[in-house]
PDB file of C-alpha atoms in Angstrom:
ATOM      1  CA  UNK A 414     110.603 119.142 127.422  1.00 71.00           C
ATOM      2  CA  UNK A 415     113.915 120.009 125.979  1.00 82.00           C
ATOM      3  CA  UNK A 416     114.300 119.733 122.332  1.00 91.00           C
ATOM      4  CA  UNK A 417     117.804 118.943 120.077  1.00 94.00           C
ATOM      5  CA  UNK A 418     118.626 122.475 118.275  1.00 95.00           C
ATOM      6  CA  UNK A 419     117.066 123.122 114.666  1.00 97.00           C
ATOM      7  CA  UNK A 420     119.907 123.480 111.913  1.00 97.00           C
ATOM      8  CA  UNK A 421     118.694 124.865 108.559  1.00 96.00           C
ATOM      9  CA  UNK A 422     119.543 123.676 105.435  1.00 93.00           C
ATOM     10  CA  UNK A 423     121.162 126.504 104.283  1.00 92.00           C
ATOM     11  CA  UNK A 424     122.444 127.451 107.418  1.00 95.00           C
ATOM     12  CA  UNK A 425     126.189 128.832 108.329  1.00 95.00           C
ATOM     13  CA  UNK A 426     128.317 125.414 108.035  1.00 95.00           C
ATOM     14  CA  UNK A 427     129.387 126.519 111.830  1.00 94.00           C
ATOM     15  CA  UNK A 428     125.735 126.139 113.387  1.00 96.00           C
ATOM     16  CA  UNK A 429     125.685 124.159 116.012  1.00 97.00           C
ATOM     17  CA  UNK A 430     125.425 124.979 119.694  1.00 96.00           C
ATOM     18  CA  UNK A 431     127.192 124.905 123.041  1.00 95.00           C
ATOM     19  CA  UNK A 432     127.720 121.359 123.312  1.00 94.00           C
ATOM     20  CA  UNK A 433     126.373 121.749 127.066  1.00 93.00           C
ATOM     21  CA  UNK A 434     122.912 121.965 125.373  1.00 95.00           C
ATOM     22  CA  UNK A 435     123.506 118.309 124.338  1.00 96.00           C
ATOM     23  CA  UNK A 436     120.214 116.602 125.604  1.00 97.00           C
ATOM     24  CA  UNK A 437     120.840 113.981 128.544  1.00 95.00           C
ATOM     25  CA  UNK A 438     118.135 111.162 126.804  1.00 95.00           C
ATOM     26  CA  UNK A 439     119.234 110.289 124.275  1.00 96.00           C
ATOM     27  CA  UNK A 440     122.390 110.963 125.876  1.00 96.00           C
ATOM     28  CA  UNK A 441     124.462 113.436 123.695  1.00 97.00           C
ATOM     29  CA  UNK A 442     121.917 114.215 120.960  1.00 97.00           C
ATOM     30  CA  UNK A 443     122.976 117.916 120.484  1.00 98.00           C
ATOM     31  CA  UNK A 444     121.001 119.217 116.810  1.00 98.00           C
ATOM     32  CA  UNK A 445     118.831 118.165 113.873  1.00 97.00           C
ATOM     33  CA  UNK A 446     118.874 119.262 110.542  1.00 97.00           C
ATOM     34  CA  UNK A 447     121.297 121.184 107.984  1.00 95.00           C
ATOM     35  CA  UNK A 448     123.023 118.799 105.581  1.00 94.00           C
ATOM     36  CA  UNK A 449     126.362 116.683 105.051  1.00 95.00           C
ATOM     37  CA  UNK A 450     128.799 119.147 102.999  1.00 93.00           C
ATOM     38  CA  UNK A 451     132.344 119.069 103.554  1.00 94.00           C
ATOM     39  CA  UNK A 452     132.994 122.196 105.707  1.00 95.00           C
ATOM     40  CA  UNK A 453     130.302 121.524 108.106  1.00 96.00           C
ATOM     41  CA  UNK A 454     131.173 118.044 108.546  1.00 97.00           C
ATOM     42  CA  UNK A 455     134.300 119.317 109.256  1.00 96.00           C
ATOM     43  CA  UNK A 456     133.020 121.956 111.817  1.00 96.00           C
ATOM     44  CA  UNK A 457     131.436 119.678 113.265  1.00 97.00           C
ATOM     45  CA  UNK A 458     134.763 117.450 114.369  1.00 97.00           C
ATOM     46  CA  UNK A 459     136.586 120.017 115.191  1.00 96.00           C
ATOM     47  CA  UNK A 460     133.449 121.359 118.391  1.00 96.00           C
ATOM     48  CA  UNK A 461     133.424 117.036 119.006  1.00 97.00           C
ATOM     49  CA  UNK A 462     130.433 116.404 117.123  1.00 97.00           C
ATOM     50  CA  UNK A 463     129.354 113.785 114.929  1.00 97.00           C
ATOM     51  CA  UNK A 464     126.403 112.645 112.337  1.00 96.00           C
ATOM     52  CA  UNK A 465     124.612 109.571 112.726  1.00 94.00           C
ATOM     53  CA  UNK A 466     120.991 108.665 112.141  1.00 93.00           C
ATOM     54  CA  UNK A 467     119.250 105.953 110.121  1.00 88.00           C
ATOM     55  CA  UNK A 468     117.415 106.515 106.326  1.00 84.00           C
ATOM     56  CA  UNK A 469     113.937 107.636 107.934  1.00 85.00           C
ATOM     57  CA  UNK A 470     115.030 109.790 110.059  1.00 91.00           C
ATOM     58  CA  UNK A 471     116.778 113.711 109.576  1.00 93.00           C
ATOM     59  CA  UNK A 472     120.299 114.073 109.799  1.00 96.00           C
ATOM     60  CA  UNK A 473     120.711 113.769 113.578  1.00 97.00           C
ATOM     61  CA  UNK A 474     123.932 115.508 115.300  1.00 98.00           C
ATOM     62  CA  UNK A 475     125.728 113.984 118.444  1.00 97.00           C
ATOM     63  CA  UNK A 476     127.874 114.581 121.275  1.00 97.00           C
ATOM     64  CA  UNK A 477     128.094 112.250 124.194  1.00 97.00           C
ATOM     65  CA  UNK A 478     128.240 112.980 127.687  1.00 97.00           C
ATOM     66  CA  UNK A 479     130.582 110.489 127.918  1.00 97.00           C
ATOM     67  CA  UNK A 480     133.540 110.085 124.951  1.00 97.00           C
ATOM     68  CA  UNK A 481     135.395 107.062 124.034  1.00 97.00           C
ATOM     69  CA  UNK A 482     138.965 108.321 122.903  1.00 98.00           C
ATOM     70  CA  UNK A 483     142.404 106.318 122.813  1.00 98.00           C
ATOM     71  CA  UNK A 484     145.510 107.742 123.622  1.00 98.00           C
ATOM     72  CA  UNK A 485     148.122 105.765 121.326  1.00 96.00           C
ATOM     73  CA  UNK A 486     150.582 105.374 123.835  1.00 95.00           C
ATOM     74  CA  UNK A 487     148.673 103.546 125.746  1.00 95.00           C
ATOM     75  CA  UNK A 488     147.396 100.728 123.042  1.00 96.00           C
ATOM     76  CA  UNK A 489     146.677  97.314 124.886  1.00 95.00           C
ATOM     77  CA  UNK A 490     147.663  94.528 122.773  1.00 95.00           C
ATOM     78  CA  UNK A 491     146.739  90.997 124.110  1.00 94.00           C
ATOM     79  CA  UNK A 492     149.468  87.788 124.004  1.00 94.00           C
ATOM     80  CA  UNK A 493     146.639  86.197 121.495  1.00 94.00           C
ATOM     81  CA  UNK A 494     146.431  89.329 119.114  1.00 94.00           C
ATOM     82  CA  UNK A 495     150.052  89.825 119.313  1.00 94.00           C
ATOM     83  CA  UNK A 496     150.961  86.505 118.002  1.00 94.00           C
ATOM     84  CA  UNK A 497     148.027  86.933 115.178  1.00 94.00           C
ATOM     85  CA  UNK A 498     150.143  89.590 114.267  1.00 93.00           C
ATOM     86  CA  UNK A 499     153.201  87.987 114.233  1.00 93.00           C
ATOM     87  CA  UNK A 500     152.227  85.524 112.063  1.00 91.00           C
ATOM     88  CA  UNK A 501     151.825  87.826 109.145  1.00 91.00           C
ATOM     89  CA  UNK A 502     148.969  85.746 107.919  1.00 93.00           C
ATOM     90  CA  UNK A 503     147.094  89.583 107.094  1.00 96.00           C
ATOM     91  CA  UNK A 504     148.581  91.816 104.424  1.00 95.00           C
ATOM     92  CA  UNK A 505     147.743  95.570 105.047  1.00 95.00           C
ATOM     93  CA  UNK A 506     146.862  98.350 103.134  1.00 95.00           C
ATOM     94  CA  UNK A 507     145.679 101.945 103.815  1.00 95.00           C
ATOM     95  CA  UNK A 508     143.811 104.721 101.330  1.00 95.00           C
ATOM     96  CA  UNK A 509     143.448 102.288  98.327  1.00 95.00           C
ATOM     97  CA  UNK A 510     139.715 100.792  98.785  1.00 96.00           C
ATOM     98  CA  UNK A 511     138.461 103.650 100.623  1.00 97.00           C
ATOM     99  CA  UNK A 512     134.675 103.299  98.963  1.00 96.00           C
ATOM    100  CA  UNK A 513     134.652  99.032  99.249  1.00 97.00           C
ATOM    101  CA  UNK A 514     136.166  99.771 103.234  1.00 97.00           C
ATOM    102  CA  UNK A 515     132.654 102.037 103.635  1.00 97.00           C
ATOM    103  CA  UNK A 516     130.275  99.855 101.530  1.00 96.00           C
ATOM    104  CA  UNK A 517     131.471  96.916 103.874  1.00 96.00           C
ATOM    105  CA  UNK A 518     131.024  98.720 106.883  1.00 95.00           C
ATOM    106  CA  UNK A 519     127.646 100.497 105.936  1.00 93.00           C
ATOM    107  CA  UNK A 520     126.343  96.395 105.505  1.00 89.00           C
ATOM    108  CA  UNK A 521     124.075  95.792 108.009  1.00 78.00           C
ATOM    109  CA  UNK A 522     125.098  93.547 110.646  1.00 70.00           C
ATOM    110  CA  UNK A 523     123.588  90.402 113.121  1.00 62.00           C
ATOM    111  CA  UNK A 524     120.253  91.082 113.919  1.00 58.00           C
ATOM    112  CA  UNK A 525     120.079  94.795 112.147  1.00 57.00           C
ATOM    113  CA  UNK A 526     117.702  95.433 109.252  1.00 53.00           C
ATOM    114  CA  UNK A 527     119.368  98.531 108.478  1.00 52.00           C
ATOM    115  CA  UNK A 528     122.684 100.571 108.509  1.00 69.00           C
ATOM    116  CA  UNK A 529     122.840 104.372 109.791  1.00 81.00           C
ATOM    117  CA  UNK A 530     126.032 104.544 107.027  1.00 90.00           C
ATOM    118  CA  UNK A 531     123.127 105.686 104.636  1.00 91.00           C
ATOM    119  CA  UNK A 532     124.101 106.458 100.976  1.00 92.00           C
ATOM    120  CA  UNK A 533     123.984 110.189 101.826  1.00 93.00           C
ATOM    121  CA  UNK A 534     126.731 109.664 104.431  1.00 94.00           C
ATOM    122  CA  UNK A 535     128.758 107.618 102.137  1.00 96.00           C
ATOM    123  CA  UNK A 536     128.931 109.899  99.827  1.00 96.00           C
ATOM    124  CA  UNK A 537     129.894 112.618 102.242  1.00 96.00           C
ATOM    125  CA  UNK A 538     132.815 110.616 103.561  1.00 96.00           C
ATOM    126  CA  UNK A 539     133.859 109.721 100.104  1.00 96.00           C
ATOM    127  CA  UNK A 540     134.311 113.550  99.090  1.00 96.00           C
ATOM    128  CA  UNK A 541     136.018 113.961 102.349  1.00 96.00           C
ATOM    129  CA  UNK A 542     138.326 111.101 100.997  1.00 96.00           C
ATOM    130  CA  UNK A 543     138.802 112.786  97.869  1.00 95.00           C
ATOM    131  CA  UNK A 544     139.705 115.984  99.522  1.00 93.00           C
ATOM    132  CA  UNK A 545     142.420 114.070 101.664  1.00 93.00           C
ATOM    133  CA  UNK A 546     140.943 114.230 105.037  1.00 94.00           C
ATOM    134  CA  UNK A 547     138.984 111.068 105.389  1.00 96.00           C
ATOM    135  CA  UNK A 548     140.987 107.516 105.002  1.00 96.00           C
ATOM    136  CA  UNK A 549     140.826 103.934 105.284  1.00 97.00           C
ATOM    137  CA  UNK A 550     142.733 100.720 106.501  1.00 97.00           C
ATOM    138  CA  UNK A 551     142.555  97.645 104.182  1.00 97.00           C
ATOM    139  CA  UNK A 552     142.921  94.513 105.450  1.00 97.00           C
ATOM    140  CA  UNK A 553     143.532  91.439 102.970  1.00 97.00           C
ATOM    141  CA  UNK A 554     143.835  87.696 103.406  1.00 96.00           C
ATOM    142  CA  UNK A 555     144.254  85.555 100.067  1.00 95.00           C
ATOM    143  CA  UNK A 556     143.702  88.010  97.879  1.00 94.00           C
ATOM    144  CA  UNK A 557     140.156  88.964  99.771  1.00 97.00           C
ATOM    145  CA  UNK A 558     139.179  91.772 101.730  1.00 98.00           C
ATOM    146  CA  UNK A 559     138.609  90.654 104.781  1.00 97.00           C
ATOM    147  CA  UNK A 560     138.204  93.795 107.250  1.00 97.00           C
ATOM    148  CA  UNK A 561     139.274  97.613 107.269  1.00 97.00           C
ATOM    149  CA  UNK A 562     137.950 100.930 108.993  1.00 97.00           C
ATOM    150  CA  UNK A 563     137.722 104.376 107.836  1.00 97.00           C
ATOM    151  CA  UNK A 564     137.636 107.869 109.671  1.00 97.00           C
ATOM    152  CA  UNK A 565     138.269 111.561 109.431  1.00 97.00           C
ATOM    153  CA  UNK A 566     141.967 113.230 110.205  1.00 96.00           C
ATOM    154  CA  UNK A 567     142.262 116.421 111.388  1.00 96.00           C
ATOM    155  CA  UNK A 568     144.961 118.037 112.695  1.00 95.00           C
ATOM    156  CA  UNK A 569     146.345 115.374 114.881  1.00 96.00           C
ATOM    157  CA  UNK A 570     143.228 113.572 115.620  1.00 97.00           C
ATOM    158  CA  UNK A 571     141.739 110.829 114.114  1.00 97.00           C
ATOM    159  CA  UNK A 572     138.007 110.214 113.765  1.00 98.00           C
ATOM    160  CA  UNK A 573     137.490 106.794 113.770  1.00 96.00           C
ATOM    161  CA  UNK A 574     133.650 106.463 112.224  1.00 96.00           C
ATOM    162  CA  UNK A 575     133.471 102.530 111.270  1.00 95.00           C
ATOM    163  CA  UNK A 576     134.730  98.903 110.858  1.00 94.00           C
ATOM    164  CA  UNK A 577     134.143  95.964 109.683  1.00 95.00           C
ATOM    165  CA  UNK A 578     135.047  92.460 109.569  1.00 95.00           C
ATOM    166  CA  UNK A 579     135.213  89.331 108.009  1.00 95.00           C
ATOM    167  CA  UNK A 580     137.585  87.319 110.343  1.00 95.00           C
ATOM    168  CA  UNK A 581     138.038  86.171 113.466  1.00 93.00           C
ATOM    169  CA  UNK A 582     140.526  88.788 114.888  1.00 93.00           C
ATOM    170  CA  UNK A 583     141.228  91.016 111.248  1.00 96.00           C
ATOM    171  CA  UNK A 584     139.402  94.134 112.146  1.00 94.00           C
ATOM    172  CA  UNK A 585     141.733  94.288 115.736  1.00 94.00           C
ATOM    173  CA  UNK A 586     144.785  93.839 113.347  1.00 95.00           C
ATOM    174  CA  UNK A 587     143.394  96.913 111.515  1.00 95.00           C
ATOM    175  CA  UNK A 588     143.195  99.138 114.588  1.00 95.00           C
ATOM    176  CA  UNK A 589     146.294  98.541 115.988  1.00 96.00           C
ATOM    177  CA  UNK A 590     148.139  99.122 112.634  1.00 95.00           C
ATOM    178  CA  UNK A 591     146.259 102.107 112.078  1.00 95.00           C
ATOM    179  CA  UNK A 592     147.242 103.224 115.980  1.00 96.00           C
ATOM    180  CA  UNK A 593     150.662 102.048 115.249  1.00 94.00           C
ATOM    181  CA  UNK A 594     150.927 104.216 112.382  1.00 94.00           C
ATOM    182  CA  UNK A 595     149.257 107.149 113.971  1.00 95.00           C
ATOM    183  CA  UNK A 596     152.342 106.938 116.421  1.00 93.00           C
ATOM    184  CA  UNK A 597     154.724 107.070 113.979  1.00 91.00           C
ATOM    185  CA  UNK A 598     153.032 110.565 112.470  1.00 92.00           C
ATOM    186  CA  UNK A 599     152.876 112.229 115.554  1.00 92.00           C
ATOM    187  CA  UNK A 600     149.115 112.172 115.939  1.00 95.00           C
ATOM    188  CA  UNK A 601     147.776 112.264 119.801  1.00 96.00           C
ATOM    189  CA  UNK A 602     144.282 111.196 119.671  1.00 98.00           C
ATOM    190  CA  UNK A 603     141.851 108.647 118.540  1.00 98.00           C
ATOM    191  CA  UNK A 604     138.175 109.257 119.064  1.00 98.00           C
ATOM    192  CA  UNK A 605     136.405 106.323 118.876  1.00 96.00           C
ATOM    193  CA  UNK A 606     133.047 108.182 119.589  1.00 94.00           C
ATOM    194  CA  UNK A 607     130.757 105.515 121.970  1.00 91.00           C
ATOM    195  CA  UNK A 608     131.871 103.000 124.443  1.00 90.00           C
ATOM    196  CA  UNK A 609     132.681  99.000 122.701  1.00 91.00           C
ATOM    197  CA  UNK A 610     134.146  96.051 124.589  1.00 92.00           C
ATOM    198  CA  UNK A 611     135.688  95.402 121.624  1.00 88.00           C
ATOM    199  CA  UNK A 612     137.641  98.991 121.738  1.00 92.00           C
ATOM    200  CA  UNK A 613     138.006  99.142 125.375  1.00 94.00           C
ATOM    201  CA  UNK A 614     139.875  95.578 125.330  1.00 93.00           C
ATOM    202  CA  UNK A 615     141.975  97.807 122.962  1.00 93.00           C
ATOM    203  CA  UNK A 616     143.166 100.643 125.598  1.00 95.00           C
ATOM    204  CA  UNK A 617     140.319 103.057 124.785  1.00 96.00           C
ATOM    205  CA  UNK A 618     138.762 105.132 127.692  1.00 97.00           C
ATOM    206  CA  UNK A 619     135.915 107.300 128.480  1.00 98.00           C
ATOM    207  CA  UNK A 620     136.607 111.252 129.242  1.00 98.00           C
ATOM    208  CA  UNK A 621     134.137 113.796 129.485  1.00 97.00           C
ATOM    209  CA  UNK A 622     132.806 115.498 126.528  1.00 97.00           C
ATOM    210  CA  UNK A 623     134.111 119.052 128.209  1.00 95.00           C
ATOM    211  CA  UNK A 624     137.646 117.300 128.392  1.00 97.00           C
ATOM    212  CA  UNK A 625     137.391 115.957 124.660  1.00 97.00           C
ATOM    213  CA  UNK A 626     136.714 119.593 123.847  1.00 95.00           C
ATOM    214  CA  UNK A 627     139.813 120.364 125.249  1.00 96.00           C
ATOM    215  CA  UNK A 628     141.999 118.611 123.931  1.00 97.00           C
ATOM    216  CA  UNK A 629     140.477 119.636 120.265  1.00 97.00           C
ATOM    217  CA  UNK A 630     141.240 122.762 120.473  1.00 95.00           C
ATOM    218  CA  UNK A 631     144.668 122.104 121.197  1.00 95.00           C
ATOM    219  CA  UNK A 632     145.381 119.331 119.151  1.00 96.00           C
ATOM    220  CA  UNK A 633     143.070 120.286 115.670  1.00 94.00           C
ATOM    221  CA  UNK A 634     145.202 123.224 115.478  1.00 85.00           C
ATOM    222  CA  UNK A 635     148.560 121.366 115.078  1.00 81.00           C
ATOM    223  CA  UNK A 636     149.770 119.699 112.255  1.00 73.00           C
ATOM    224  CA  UNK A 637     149.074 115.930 111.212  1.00 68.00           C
ATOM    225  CA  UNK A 638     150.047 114.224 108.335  1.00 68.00           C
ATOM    226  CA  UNK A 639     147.702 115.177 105.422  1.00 63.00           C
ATOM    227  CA  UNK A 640     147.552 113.877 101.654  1.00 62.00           C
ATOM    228  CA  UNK A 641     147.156 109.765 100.848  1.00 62.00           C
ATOM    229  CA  UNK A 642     148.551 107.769 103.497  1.00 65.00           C
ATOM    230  CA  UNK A 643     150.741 105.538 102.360  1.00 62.00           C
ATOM    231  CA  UNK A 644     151.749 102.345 104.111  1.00 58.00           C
ATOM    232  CA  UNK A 645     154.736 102.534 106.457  1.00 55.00           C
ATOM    233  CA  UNK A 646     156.620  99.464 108.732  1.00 53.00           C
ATOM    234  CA  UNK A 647     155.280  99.676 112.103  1.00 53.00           C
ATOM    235  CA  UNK A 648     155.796  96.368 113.561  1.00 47.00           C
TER     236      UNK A 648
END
């Protein structure tokens, strides 16, 4: 029986192996081990892999068979959405509530006892923040938060890792400003990791993970917009 590859603690940030080792069940589960520092979090994007595990188990390193991406271009944006939108009823923010943005999200949801956003991870994503390469989109409504996500930008690719919400419709306001501003900087491609409803209602599509390694390559390399977003018009 296959095994998922053994990382180290103190290994090379860069340890991780062909992503063709990935196991097929659980689809995508590629390594175990090492830890959540900056630069191999960052490795790890840039091959197309990602962390996510719960608090009793190791820190568990994926990459699907299958990869949900969107291509901005090519955001779907339905007559009832569209008209939430133009109603302004949301104000919109982006980079200013970065930790409450994660600390919502990492709340567990219907029917889950737990959260795989574990306090390590939060933490991680929070120095990422601080460093300029991780970011999040507010959403507000009377004063309240009311939904937001956060992800990881590199080169031009963004990460999306999480959202949350606390209306009917806010967190889909929140993606399509954050694609909408994406546009605007010149960024190509949103990975939106595993297959939703909710995202593929959006535009998103499935490639395969030798196709989403592709397009890395090509795209991490070029340059994105770095430093705190600040909000632009895009509507």
């Amino acid at each position: 029986m296959r095994r998922p590859y053994y990382i180290p603690f103190n290994a090379h940030p860069d340890d991780f192996p062909p992503l063709e080792q990935a196991l097929d069940d659980p689809d995508g589960l590629l390594a175990v081990g090492g830890s959540l520092n900056i630069n191999r979090i960052i490795c790890a994007y840039l091959q197309g892999i990602f962390p996510w595990y719960n608090d009793d188990q190791p820190i568990l390193w994926w990459a699907p068979s299958q990869r949900l991406v969107l291509f901005p271009e090519v955001l779907k944006i339905s007559r009832s959405l569209a008209k939430t939108i133009r109603k302004q009823k949301f104000s919109i923010t982006m980079d200013t509530h970065f930790e409450d943005v994660i600390e919502a999200c990492a709340a567990p949801r219907d029917n889950q006892n737990g959260t795989w956003i574990t306090s390590e991870m939060q933490a991680a994503y929070y120095k990422l923040h601080q460093h300029r390469l991780a970011h999040s989109v507010e959403v507000w409504y009377d004063g309240r938060l009311v939904a937001g996500l956060y992800g990881v930008a590199l080169g031009k690719v963004f990460f999306g890792e999480s959202m949350f919400t606390r209306m009917t419709d806010a967190s889909k306001v929140a993606f399509v400003h954050l694609v909408k501003q994406l546009q605007i900087w010149g960024y190509e491609l949103i990975d939106c990791q595993v297959y939703t409803k909710h995202l593929e209602s959006l535009g998103a599509v499935e490639i395969p993970r030798i196709e989403f390694g592709n397009l890395l390559d090509s795209l991490c390399k070029q340059q994105g917009k770095i430093g705190k977003w600040e909000i632009e018009n895009v509507f």
